[in-house]
PDB file of C-alpha atoms and ligand atoms in Angstrom:
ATOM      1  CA  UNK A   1      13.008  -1.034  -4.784  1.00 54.00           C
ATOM      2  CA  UNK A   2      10.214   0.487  -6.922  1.00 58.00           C
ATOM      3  CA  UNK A   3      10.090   4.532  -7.777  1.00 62.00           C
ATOM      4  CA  UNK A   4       6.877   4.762  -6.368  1.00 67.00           C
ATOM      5  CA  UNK A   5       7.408   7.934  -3.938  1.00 72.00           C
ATOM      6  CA  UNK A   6       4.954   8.653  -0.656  1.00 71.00           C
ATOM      7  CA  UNK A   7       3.851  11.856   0.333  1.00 73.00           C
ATOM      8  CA  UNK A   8       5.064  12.984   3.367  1.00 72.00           C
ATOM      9  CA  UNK A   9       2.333  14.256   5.583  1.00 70.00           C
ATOM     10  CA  UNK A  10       1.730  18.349   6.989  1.00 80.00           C
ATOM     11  CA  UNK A  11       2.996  16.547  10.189  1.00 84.00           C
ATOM     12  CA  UNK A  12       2.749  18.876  12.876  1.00 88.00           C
ATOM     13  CA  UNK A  13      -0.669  20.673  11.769  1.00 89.00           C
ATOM     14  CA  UNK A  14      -2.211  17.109  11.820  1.00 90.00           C
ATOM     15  CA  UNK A  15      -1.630  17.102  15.282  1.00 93.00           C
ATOM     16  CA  UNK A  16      -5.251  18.889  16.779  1.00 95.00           C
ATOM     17  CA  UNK A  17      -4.397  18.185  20.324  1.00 95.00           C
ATOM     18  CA  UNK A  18      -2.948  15.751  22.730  1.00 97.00           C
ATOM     19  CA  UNK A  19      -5.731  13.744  24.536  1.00 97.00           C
ATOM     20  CA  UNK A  20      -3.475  11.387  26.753  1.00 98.00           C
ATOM     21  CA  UNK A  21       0.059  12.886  28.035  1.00 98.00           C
ATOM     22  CA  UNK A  22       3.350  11.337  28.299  1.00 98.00           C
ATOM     23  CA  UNK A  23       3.094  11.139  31.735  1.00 98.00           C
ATOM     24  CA  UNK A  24      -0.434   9.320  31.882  1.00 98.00           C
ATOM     25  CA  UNK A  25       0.867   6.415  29.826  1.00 98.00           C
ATOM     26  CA  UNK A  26       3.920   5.949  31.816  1.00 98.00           C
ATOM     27  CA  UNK A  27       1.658   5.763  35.006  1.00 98.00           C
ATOM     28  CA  UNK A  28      -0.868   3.580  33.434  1.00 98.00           C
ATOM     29  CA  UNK A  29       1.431   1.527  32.211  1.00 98.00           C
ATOM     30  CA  UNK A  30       3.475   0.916  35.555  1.00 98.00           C
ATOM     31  CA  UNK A  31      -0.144   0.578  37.259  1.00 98.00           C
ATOM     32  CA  UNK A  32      -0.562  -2.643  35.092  1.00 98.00           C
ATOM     33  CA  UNK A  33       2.477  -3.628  35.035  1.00 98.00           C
ATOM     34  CA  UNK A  34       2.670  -3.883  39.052  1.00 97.00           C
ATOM     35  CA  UNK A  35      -0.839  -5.222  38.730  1.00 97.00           C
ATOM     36  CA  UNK A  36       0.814  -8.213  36.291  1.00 96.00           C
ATOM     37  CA  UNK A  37       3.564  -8.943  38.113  1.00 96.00           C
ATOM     38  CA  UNK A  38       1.729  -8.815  41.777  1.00 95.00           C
ATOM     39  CA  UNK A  39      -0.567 -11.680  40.271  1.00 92.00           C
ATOM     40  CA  UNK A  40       1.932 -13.550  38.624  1.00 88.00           C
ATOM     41  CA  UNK A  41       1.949 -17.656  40.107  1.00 86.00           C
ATOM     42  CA  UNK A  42       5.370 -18.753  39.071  1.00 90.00           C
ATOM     43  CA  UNK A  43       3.432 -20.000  35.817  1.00 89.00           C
ATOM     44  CA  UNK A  44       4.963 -19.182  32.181  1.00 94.00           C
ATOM     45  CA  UNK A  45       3.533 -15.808  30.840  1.00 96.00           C
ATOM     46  CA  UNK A  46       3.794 -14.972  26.964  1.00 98.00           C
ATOM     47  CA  UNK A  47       2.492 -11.499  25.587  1.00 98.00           C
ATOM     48  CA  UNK A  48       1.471 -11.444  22.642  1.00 98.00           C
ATOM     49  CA  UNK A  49       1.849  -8.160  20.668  1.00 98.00           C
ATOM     50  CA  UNK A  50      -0.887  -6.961  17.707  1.00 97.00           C
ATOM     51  CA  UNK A  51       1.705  -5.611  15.156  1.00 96.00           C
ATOM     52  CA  UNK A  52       1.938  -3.210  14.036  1.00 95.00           C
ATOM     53  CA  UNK A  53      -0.095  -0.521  16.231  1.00 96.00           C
ATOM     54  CA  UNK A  54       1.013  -2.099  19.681  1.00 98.00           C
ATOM     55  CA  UNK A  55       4.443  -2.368  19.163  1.00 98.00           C
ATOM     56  CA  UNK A  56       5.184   1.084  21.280  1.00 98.00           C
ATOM     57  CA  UNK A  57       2.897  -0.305  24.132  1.00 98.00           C
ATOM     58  CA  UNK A  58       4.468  -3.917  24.432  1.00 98.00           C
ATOM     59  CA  UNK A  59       7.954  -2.164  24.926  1.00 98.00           C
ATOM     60  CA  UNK A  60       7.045  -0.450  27.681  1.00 98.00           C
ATOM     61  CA  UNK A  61       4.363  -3.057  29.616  1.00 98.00           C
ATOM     62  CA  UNK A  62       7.128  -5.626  28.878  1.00 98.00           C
ATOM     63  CA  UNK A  63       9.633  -3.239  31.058  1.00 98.00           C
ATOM     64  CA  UNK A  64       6.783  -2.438  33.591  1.00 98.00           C
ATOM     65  CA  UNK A  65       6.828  -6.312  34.217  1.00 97.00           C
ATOM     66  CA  UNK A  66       9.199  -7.415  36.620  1.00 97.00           C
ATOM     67  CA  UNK A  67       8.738 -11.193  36.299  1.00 96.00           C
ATOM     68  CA  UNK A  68      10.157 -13.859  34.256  1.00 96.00           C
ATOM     69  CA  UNK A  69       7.564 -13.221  30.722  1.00 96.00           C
ATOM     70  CA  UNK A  70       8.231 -14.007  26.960  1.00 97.00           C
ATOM     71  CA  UNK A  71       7.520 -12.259  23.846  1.00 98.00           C
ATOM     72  CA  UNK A  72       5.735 -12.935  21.001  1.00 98.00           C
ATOM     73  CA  UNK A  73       4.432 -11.055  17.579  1.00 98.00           C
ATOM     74  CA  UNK A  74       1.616 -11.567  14.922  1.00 97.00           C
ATOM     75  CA  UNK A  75       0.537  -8.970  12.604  1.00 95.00           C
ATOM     76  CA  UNK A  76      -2.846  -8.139  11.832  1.00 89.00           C
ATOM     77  CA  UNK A  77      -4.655  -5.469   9.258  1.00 81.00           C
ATOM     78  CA  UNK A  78      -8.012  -4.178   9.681  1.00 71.00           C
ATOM     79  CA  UNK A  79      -8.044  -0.920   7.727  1.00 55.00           C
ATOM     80  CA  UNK A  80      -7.253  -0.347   4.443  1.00 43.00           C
ATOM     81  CA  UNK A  81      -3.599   1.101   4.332  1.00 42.00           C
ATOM     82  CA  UNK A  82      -3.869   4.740   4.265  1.00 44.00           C
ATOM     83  CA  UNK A  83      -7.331   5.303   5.097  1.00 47.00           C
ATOM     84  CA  UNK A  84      -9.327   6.062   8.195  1.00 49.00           C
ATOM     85  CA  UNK A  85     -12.179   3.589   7.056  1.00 50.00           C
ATOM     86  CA  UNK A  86     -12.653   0.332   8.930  1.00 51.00           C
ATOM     87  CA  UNK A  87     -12.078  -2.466   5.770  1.00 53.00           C
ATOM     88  CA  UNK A  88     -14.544  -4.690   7.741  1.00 56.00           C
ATOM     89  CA  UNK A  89     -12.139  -7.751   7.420  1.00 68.00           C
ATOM     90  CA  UNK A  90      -9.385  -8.728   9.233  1.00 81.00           C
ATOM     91  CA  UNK A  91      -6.246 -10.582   7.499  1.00 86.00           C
ATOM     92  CA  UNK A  92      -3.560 -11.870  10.473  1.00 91.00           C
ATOM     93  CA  UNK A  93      -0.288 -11.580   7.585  1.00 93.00           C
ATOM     94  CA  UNK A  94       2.190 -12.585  10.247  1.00 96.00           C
ATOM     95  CA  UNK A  95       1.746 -15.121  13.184  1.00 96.00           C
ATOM     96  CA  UNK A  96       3.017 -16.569  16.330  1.00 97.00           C
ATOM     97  CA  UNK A  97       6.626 -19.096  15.742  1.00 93.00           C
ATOM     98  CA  UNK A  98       6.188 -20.609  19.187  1.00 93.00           C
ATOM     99  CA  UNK A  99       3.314 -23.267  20.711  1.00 96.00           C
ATOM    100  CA  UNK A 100       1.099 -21.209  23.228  1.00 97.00           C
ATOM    101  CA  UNK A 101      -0.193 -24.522  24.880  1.00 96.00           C
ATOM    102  CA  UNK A 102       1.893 -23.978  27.940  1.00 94.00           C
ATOM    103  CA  UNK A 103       1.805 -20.185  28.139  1.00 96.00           C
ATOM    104  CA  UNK A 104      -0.731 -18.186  30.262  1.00 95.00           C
ATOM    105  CA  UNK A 105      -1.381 -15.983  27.072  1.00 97.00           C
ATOM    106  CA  UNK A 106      -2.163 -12.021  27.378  1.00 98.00           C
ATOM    107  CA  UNK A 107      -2.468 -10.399  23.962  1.00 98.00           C
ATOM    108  CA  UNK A 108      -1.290  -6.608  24.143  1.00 98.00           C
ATOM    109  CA  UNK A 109      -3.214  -4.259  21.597  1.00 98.00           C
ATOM    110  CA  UNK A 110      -3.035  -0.813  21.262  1.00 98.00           C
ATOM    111  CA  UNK A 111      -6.688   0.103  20.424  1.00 98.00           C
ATOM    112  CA  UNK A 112     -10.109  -1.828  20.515  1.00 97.00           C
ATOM    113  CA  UNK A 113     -12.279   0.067  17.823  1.00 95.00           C
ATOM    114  CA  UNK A 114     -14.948  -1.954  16.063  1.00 93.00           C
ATOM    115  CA  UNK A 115     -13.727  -4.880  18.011  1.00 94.00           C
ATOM    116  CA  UNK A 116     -13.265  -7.199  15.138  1.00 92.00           C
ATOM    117  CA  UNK A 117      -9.683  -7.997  15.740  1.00 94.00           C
ATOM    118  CA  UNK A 118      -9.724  -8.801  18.734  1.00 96.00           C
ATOM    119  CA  UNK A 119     -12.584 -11.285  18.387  1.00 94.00           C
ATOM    120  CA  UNK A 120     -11.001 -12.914  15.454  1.00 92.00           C
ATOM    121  CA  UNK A 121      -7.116 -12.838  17.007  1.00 95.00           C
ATOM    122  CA  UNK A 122      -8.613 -14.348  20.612  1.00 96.00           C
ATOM    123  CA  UNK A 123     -10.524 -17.082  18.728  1.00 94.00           C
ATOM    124  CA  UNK A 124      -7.554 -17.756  16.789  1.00 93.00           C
ATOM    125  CA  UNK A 125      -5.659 -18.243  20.147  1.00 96.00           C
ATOM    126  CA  UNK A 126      -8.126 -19.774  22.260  1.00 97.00           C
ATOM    127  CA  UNK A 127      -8.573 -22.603  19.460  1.00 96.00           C
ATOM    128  CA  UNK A 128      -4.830 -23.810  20.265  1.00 97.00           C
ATOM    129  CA  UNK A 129      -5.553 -24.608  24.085  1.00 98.00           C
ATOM    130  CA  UNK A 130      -3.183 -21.726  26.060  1.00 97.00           C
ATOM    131  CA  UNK A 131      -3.358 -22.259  30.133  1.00 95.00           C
ATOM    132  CA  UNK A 132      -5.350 -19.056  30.071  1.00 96.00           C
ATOM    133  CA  UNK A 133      -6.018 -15.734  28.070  1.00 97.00           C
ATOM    134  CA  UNK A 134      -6.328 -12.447  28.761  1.00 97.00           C
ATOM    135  CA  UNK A 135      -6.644  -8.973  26.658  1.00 98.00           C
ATOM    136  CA  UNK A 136      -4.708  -5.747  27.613  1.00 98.00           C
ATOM    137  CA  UNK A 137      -5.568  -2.751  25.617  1.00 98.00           C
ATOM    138  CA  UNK A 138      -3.996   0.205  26.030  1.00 98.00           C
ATOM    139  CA  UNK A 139      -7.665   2.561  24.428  1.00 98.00           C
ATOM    140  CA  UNK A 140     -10.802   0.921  24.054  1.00 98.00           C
ATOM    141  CA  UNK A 141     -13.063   3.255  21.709  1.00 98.00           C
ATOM    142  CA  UNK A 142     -16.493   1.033  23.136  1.00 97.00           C
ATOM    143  CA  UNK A 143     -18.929   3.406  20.948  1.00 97.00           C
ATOM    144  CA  UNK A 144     -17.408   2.122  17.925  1.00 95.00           C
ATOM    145  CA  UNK A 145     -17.897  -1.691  18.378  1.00 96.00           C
ATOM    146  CA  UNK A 146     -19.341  -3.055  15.644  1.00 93.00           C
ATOM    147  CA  UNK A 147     -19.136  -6.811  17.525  1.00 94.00           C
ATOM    148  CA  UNK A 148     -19.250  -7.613  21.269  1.00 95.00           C
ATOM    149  CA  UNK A 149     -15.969  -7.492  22.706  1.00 96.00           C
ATOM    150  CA  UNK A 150     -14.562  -6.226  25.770  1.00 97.00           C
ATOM    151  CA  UNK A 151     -10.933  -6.077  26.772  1.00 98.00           C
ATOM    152  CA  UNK A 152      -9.919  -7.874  29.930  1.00 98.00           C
ATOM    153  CA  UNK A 153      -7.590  -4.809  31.043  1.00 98.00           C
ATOM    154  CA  UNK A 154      -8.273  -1.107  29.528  1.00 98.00           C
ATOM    155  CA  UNK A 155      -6.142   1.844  30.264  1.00 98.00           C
ATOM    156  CA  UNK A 156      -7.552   4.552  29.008  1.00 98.00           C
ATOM    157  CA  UNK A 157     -11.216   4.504  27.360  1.00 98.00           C
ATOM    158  CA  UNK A 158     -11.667   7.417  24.881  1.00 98.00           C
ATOM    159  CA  UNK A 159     -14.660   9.284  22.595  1.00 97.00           C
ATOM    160  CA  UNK A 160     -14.641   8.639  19.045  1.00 96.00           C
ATOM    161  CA  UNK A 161     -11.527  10.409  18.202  1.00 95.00           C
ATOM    162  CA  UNK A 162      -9.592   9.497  15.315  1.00 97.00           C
ATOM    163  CA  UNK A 163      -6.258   9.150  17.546  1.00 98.00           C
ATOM    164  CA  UNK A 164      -2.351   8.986  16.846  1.00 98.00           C
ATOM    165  CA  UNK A 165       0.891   8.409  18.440  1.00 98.00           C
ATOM    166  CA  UNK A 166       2.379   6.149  20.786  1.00 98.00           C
ATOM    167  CA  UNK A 167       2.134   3.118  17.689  1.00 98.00           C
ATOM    168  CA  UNK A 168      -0.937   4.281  16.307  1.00 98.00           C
ATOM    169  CA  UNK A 169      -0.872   5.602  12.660  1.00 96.00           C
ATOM    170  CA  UNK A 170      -2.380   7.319   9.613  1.00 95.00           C
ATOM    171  CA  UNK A 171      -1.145   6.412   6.639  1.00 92.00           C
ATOM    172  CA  UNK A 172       1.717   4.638   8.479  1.00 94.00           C
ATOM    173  CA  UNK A 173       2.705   8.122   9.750  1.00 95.00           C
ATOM    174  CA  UNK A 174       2.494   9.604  13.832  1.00 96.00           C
ATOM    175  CA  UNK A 175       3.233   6.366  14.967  1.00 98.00           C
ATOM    176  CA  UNK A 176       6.751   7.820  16.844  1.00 97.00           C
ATOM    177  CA  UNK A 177       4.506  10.311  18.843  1.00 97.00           C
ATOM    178  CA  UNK A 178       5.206   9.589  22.641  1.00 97.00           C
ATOM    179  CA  UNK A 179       1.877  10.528  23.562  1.00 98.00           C
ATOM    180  CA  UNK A 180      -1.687  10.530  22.152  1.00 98.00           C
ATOM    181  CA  UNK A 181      -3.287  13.197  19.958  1.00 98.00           C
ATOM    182  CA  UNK A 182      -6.188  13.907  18.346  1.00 97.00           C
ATOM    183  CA  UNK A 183      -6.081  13.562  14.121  1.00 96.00           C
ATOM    184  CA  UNK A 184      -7.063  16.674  12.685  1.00 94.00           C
ATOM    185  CA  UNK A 185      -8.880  15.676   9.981  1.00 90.00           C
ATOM    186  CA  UNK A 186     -10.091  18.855   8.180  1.00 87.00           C
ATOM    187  CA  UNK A 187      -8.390  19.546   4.745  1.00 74.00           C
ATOM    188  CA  UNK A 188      -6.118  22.221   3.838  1.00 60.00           C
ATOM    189  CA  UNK A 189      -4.373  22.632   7.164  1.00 47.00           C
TER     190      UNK A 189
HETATM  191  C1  PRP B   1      -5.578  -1.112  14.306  1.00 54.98           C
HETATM  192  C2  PRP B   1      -5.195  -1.366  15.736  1.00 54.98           C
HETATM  193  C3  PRP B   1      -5.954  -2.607  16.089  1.00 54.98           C
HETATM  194  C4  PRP B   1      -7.166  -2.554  15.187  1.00 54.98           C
HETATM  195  C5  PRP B   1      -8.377  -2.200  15.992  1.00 54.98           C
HETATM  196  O1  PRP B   1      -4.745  -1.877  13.500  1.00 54.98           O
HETATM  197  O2  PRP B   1      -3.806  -1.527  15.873  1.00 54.98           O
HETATM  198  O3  PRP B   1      -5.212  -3.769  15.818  1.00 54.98           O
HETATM  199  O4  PRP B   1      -6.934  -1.540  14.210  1.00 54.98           O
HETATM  200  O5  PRP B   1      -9.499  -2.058  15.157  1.00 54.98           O
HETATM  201  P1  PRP B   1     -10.797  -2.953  15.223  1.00 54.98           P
HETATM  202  O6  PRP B   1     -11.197  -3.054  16.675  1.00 54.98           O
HETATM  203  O7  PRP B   1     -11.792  -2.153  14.411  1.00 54.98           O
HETATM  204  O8  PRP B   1     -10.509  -4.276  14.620  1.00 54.98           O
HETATM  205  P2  PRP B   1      -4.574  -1.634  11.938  1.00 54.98           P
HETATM  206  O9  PRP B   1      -5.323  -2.689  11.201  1.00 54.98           O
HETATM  207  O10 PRP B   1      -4.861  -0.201  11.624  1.00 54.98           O
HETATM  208  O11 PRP B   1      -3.076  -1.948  11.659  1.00 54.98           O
HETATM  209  P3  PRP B   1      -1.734  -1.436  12.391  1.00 54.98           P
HETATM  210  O12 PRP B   1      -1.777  -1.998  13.788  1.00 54.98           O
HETATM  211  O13 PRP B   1      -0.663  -2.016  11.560  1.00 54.98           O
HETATM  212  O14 PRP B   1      -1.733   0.077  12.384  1.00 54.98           O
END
């Protein structure tokens, strides 16, 4: 342990203004899940969850599945750690412990922004020969994309908001919101 203390955030006046209810992500996310489960062949599924923003999402899409699926978890930065600035480079600092060669892979992300981790997770993935592939996203932010990518399955595409909640963060913080709000980013507040 180090003395190093954080500061704790003006929590509740960060919060400008819920964009996506409670209730909307519980419906989307049954949607898919039926959707999932309707399609599934008897074949091995494994989702694969983007730590740490999608972490909220996978919990629930996992319980909205009602067929035999597995888990799995890899970790991958993009922004520098408390800012709102995309870094530009994307470092995976955790990764898969199991062989995705038999699985019918789909990777479950929180938010598609610039696009670049996405592009460099699937390329990761497709490079060790899964049955099949697929991309869930739970916001896709397409005006941002700084590289072509586009999610197999979107639930909810947004404007460029800074957003929060539901596993998304700033500065680590907002991420036990159980919907999704709008940052407020104006100082003083
Ligand atoms: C966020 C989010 C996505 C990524 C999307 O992760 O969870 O993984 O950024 O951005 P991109 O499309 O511009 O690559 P972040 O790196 O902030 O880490 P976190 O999931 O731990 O919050």
């Amino acid at each position: 342990m180090n003395n190093v203390t954080k500061t704790i955030p003006e929590f509740n006046s960060k919060i400008k203004r819920v964009i996506i209810t409670e209730d909307e992500i519980k419906a989307a996310v049954a949607k898919v899940g039926k959707e999932i489960s309707d399609g599934y062949d008897g074949r091995p599924i494994l989702l694969v969850s983007i730590l740490k923003g999608a972490f909220v999402f996978m919990a629930d899409i996992l319980r909205a599945i009602t067929v035999p699926c597995e888990v799995g978890f890899m970790c991958a930065k993009s922004y520098y750690s408390n800012s709102t600035v995309s870094a530009g480079a994307v470092k995976i600092t955790m990764d898969l412990d199991q062989d995705i060669s038999n699985y019918h892979v789909i990777i479950v992300e929180d938010i598609v922004d610039t696009g670049r981790t996405l592009r460099d997770v699937v390329n990761l993935l497709k490079a060790r020969n899964p049955l099949s592939l697929r991309v869930l996203t739970l916001l896709d932010k397409p005006s941002r994309r700084k590289v072509e990518f586009t999610a197999d399955i979107s639930l909810f595409t947004i404007p460029d908001y800074f957003v929060i909640g539901y596993g998304l963060d700033c500065g680590e913080f907002y991420r036990n919101l159980p919907y999704i709000a709008e940052y407020n980013e104006e100082k003083g507040e």
